[in-house]
Coordinates of C-alpha atoms in Angstrom, one line a residue:
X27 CA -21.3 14.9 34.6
X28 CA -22.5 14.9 30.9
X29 CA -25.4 13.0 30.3
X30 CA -25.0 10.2 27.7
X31 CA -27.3 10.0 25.0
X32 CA -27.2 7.4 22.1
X33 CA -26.4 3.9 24.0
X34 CA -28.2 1.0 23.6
X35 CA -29.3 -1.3 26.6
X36 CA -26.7 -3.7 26.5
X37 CA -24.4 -0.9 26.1
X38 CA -25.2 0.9 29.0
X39 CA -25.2 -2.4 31.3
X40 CA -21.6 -3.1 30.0
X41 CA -20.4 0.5 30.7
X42 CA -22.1 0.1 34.3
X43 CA -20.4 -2.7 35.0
X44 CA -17.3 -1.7 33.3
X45 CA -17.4 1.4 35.7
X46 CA -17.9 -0.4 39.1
X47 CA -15.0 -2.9 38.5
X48 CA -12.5 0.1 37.4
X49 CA -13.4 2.2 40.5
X50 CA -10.7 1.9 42.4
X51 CA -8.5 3.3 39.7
X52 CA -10.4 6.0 38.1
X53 CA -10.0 9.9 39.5
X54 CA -12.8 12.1 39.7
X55 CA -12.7 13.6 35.9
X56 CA -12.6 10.2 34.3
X57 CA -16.3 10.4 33.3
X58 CA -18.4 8.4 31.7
X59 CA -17.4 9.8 28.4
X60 CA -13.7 8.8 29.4
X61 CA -14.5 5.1 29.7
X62 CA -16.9 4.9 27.2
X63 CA -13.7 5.1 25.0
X64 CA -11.5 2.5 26.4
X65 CA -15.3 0.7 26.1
X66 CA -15.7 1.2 22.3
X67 CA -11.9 0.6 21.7
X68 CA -12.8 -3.0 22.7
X69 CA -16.1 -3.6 21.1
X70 CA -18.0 -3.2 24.4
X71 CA -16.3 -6.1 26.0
X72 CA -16.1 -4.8 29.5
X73 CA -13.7 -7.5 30.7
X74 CA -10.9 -6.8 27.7
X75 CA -11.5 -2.9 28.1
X76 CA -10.6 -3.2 32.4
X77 CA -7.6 -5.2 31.2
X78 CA -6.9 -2.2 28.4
X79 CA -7.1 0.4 31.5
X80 CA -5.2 -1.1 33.9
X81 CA -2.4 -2.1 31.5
X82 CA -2.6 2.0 30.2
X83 CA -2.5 3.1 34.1
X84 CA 0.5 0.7 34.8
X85 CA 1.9 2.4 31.6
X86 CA 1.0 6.3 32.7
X87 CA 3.0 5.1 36.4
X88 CA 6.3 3.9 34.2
X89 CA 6.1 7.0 32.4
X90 CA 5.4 9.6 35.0
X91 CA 2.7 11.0 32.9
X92 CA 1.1 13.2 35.3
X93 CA 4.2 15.2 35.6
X94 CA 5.2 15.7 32.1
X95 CA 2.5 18.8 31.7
X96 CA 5.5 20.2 34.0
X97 CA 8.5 18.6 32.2
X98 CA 10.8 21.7 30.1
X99 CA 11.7 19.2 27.0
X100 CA 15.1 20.0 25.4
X101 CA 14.7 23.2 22.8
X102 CA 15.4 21.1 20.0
X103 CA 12.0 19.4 20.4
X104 CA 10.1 22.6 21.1
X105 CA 12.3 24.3 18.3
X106 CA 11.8 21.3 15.2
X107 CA 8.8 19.2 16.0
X108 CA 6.2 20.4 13.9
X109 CA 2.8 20.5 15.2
X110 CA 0.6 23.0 16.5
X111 CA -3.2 24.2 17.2
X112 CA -4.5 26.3 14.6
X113 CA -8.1 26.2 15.5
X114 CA -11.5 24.3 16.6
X115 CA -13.7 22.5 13.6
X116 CA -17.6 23.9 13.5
X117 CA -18.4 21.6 16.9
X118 CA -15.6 23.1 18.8
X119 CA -13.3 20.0 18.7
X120 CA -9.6 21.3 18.2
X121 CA -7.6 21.3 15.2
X122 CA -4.1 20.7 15.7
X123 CA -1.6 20.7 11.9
X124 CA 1.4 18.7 11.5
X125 CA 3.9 19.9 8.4
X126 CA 5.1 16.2 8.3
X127 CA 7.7 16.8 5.4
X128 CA 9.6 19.4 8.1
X129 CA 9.6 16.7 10.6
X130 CA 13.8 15.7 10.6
X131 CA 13.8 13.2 12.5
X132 CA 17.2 11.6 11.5
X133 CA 18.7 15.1 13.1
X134 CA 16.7 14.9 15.8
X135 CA 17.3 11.4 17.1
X136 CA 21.2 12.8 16.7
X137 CA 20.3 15.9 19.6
X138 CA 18.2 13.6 22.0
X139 CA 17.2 10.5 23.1
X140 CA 14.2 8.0 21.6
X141 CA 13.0 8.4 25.3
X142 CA 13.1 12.3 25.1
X143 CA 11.0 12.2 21.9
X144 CA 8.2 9.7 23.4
X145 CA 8.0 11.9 26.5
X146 CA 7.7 14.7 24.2
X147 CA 5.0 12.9 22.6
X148 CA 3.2 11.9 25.4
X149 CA 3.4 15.5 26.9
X150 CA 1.6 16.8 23.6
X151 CA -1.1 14.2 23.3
X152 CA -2.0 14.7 27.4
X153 CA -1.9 19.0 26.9
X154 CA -4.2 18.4 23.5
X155 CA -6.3 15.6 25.9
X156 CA -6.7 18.8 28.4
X157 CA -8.1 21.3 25.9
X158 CA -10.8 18.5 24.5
X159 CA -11.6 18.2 28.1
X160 CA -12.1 21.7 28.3
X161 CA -14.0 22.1 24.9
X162 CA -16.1 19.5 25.8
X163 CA -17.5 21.2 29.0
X164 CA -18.4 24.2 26.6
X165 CA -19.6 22.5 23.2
X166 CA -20.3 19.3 24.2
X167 CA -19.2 15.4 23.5
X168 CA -18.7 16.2 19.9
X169 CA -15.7 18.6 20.7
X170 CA -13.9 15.9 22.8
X171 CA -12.1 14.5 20.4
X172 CA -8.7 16.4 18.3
X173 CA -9.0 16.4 14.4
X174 CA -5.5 16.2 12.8
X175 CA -4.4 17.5 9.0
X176 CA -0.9 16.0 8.3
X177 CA 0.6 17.4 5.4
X178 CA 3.1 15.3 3.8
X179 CA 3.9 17.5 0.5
X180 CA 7.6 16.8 -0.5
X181 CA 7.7 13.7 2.3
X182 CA 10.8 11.7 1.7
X183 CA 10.1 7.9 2.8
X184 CA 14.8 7.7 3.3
X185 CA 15.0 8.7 7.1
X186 CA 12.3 6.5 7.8
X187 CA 14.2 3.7 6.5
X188 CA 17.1 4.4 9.2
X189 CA 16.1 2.1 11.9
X190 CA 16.3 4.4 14.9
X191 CA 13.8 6.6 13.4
X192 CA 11.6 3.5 12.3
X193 CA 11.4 2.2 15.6
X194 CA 10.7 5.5 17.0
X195 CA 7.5 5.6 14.9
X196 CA 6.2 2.3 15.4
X197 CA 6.9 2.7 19.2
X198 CA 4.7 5.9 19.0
X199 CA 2.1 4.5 17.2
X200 CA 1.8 1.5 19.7
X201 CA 1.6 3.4 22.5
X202 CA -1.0 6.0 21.7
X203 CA -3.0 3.1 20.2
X204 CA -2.8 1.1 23.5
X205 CA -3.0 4.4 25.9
X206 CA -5.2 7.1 24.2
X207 CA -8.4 5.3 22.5
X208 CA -10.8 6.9 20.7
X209 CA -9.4 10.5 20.5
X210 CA -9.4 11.3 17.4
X211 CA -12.0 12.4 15.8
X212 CA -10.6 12.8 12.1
X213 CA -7.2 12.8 10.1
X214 CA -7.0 14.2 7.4
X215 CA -3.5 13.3 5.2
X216 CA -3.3 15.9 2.3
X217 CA -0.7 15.8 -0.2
X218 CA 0.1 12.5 0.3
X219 CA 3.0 11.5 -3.1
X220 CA 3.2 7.9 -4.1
X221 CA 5.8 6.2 -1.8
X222 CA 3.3 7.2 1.2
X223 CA 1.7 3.9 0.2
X224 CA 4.4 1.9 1.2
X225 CA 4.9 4.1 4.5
X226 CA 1.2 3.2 5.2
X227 CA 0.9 0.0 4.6
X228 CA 3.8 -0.9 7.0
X229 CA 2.4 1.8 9.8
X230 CA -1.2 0.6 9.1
X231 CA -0.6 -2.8 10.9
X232 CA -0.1 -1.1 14.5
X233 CA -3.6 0.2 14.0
X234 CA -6.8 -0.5 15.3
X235 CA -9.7 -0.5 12.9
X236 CA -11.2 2.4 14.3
X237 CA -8.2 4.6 13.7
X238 CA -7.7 3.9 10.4
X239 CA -11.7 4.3 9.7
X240 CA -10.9 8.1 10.8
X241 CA -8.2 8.8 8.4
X242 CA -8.7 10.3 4.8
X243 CA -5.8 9.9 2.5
X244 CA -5.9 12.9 -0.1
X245 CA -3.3 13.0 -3.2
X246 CA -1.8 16.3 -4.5
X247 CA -5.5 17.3 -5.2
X248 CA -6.4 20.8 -3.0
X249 CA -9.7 20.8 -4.5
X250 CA -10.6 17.1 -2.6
X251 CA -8.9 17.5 0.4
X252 CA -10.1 21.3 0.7
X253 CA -13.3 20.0 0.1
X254 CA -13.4 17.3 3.3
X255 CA -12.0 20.0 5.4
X256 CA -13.8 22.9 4.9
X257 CA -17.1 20.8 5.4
X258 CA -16.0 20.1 9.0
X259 CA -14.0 23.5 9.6
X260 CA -15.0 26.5 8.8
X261 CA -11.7 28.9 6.8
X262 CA -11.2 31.7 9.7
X263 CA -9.6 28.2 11.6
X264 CA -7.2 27.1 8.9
X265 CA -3.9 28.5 7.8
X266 CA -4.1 30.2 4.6
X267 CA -1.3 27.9 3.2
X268 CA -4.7 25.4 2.9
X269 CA -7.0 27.8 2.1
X270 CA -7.9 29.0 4.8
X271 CA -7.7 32.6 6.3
X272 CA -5.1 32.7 9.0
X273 CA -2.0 34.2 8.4
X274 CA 1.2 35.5 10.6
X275 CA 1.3 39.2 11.2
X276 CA 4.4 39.1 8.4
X277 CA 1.7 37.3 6.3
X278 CA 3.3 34.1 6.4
X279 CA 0.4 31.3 5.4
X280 CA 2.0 28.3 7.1
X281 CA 0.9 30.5 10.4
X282 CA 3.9 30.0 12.1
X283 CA 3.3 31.8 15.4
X284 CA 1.0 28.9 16.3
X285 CA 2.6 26.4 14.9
X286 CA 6.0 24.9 14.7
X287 CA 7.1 24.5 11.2
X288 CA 10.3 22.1 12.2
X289 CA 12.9 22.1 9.9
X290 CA 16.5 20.7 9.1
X291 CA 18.5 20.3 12.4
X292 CA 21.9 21.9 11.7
X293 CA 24.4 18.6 11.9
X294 CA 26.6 20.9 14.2
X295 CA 24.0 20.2 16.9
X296 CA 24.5 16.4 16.5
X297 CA 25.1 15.2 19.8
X298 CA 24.7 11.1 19.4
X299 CA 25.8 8.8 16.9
X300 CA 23.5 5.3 16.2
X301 CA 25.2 1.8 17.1
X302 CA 26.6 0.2 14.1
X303 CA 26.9 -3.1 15.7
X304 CA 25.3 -4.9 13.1
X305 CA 27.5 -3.4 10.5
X306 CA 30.5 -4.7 8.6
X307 CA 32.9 -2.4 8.4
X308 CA 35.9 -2.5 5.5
X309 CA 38.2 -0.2 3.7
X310 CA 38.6 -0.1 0.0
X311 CA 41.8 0.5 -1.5
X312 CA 42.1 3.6 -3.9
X313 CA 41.2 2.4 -7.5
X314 CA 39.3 -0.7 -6.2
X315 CA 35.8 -1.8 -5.3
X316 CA 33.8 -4.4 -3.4
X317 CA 30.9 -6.4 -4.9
X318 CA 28.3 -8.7 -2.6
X319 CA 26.1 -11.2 -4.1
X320 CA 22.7 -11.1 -2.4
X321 CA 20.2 -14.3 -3.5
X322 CA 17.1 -13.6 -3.7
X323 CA 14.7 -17.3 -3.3
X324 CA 11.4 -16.0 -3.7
X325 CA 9.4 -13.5 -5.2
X326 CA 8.5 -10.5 -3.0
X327 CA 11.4 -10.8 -1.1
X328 CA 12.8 -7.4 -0.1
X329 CA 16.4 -6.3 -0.7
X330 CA 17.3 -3.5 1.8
X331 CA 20.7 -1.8 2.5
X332 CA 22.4 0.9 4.5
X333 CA 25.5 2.3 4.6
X334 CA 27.7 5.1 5.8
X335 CA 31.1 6.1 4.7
X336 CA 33.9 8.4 6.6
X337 CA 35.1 11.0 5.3
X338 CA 34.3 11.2 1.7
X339 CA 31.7 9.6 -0.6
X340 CA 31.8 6.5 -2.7
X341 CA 30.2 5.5 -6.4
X342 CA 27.1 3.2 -5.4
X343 CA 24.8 0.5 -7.5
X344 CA 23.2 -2.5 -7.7
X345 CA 22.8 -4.8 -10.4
X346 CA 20.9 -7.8 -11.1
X347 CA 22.1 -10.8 -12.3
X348 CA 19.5 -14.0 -13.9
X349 CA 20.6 -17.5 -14.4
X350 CA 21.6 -16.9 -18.5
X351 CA 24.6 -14.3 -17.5
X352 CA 22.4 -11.4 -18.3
X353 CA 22.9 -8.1 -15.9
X354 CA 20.6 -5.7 -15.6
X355 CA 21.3 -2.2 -13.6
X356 CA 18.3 -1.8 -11.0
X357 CA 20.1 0.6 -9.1
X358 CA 22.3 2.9 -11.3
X359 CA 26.1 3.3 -10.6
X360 CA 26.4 7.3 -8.5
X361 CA 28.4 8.8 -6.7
X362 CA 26.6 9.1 -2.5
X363 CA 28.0 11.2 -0.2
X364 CA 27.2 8.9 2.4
X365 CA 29.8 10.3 4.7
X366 CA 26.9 13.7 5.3
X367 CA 23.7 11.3 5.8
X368 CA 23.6 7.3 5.8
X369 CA 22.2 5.3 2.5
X370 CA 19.2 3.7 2.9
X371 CA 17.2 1.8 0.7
X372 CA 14.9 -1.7 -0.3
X373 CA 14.1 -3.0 -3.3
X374 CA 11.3 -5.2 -3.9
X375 CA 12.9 -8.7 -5.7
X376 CA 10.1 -9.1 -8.6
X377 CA 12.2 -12.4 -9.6
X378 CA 14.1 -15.0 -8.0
X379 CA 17.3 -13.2 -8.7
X380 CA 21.2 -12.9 -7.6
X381 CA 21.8 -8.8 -7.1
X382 CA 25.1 -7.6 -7.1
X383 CA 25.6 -4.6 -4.8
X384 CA 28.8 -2.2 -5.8
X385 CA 30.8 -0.2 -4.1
X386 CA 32.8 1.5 -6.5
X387 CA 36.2 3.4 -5.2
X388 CA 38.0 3.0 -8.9
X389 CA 37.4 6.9 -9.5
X390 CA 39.6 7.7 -6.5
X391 CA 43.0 7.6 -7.4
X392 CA 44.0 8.8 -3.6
X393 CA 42.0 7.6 -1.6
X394 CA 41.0 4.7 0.2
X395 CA 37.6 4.5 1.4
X396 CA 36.3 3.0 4.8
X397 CA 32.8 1.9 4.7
X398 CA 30.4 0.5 7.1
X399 CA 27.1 -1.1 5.5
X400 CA 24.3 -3.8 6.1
X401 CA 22.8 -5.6 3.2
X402 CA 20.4 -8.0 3.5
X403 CA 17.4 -10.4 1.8
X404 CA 14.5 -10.6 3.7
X405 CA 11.5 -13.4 2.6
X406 CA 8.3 -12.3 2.5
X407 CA 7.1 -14.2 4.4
X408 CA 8.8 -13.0 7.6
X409 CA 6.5 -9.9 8.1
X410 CA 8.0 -9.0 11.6
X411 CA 11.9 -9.0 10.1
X412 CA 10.5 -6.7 7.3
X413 CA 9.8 -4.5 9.8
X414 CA 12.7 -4.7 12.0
X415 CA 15.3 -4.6 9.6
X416 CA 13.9 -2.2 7.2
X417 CA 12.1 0.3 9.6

């Protein structure tokens, strides 16, 4: 067993007594490094970190976890979810890379299941668990934990606004914060455009602090972000297309033979379609168009719509109405084709306001159109709605 170092007194009597009154659930490589993190996830409160363990062994039961290492996950997750290692930082801790931007995963919640892609998750995050295990017994404590570069060049914020894929992430988040404590030992999020804000701010709140206190948020600026990672890991274990040196055989810098580089999914594999119980559902007439008056009480209330049409597309806008008959296009009149990928949006209501959301079919002189859409107004002060309805 590795020797700890570091701990003051009234640490080390909390992880003794932490460790006698999880014994009889602990196996024979959950060291005293493993419970020092379920320890420091709960500020050394050994009562609220065996309630933390127990409730995460009750979890790993539920979930089968042990035999997921031997679970064959559908091809389309092995095929599109991009991640991979790519190399170990300058203590040996690995370095796994996540092209976020190639992540569909609007396509592939339309191939499998939301339980397929949190076992697939799981699976990952216990196989990257095994090789800090392993790095640890060779470079020490330091290389116990997995450092993380998420690139989010060209991330589009719209899937994540389709609710099965929202879900999906806040379920993910919740569960590796509740089950896999103090793993990581950096995040690095390079590249990150200006609508990651609102992204993180809504993701942020399923966070402990010390996860957020590992991750660096980088703009568009290689020569900051290559900065804070070539500090920590030296270039011969980062793909060229960061600066480092590794490169494919074919001299492709995204060094795909190690990691997956995800992708579109083709919409002939679609498989599954997503309930539209909540949706109204109308048809209008060739040369027509519908308008809904959404109010708007207060100020930071969020307007937030989607919609899917069959067949063919339909012209789309919103506009916004004040008390004196003025109207003001926030959203301007186009044509979506909303029959290839659903609409999804919010707007942030600066103003009591009435908004008028169109749906225009007067272009069509053929055609009806049938529609199925959700629009609603959600207060600010109902936090937990915001989520729901517009994650």
């Amino acid at each position: 067993m590795m020797k700890i170092v570091g701990l003051e007194d009234n640490q080390r009597f909390a992880l003794m007594k932490f460790r006698k009154a999880v014994q009889d659930v602990t196996q024979p490589h959950h060291d005293d490094n493993f419970l020092l993190r379920w320890l420091r996830a709960r500020k050394w409160d050994p009562v609220a970190a065996e309630k933390m363990l127990r409730d995460s062994m009750e979890w790993r039961k539920q979930w089968e976890v042990d035999k997921l290492t031997k679970w064959d996950p559908p091809k389309i997750l092995k095929d599109y979810l991009p991640h991979g290692l790519c190399g170990f930082d300058k203590d040996g801790a690995p370095v796994i890379v996540v092209y976020f931007d190639a992540l569909d995963l609007y396509g592939i919640l339309h191939v499998v299941s939301r339980m397929d892609m949190i076992k697939m998750t799981i699976k990952c995050l216990e196989e990257y668990l095994m090789l800090c295990r392993e790095q640890m017994l060779k470079h020490g404590p330091l290389a116990g934990q997995v450092v993380v570069i998420f690139d989010m060049q060209g991330f589009n914020l719209r899937q994540y606004l389709w609710r099965p894929a929202g879900e999906v992430v806040i379920t993910l988040i919740q569960m590796y914060e509740a089950n896999y404590p103090e793993i990581l030992k950096t995040c690095y999020i390079i590249n990150a455009p200006k609508v990651f804000a609102f992204a993180f701010s809504v993701a942020k709140k399923f966070m402990n602090e010390y996860t957020l206190s590992k991750i660096q948020i980088f703009k568009a600026d290689p020569s900051k972000w290559q900065a804070a990672i070539f500090s920590n890991i030296s270039k011969d274990q980062v793909p060229a297309f960061f600066g480092g040196t590794l490169k494919d055989p074919d001299s492709n810098p995204k060094l795909g033979t190690k990691i997956c580089l995800g992708g579109k999914v083709p919409q002939e594999m679609y498989v599954t379609n997503d309930s539209k119980e909540n949706f109204t559902t109308v048809t209008i007439k060739k040369g027509g168009k519908l308008e809904l008056n959404m109010t708007a009480l207060e100020i930071g209330s969020l307007l937030s719509w989607e919609f899917r049409t069959e067949n063919h597309d339909i012209k789309f806008g919103i506009v916004k109405k004040d008390d004196n008959g003025m109207q003001k296009e926030v959203i301007p009149m186009r044509r979506v084709a909303a029959h290839q990928l659903d609409e999804i949006g919010i707007l942030t209501c600066e103003v009591p306001s009435t908004y008028s959301i169109v749906f225009d079919n007067t272009y069509s002189i053929m055609r009806n159109k049938k529609i199925h859409y959700s629009v609603k107004v959600i207060p600010p002060s109902q936090s937990q709605e915001i989520i729901s309805a517009v994650l």
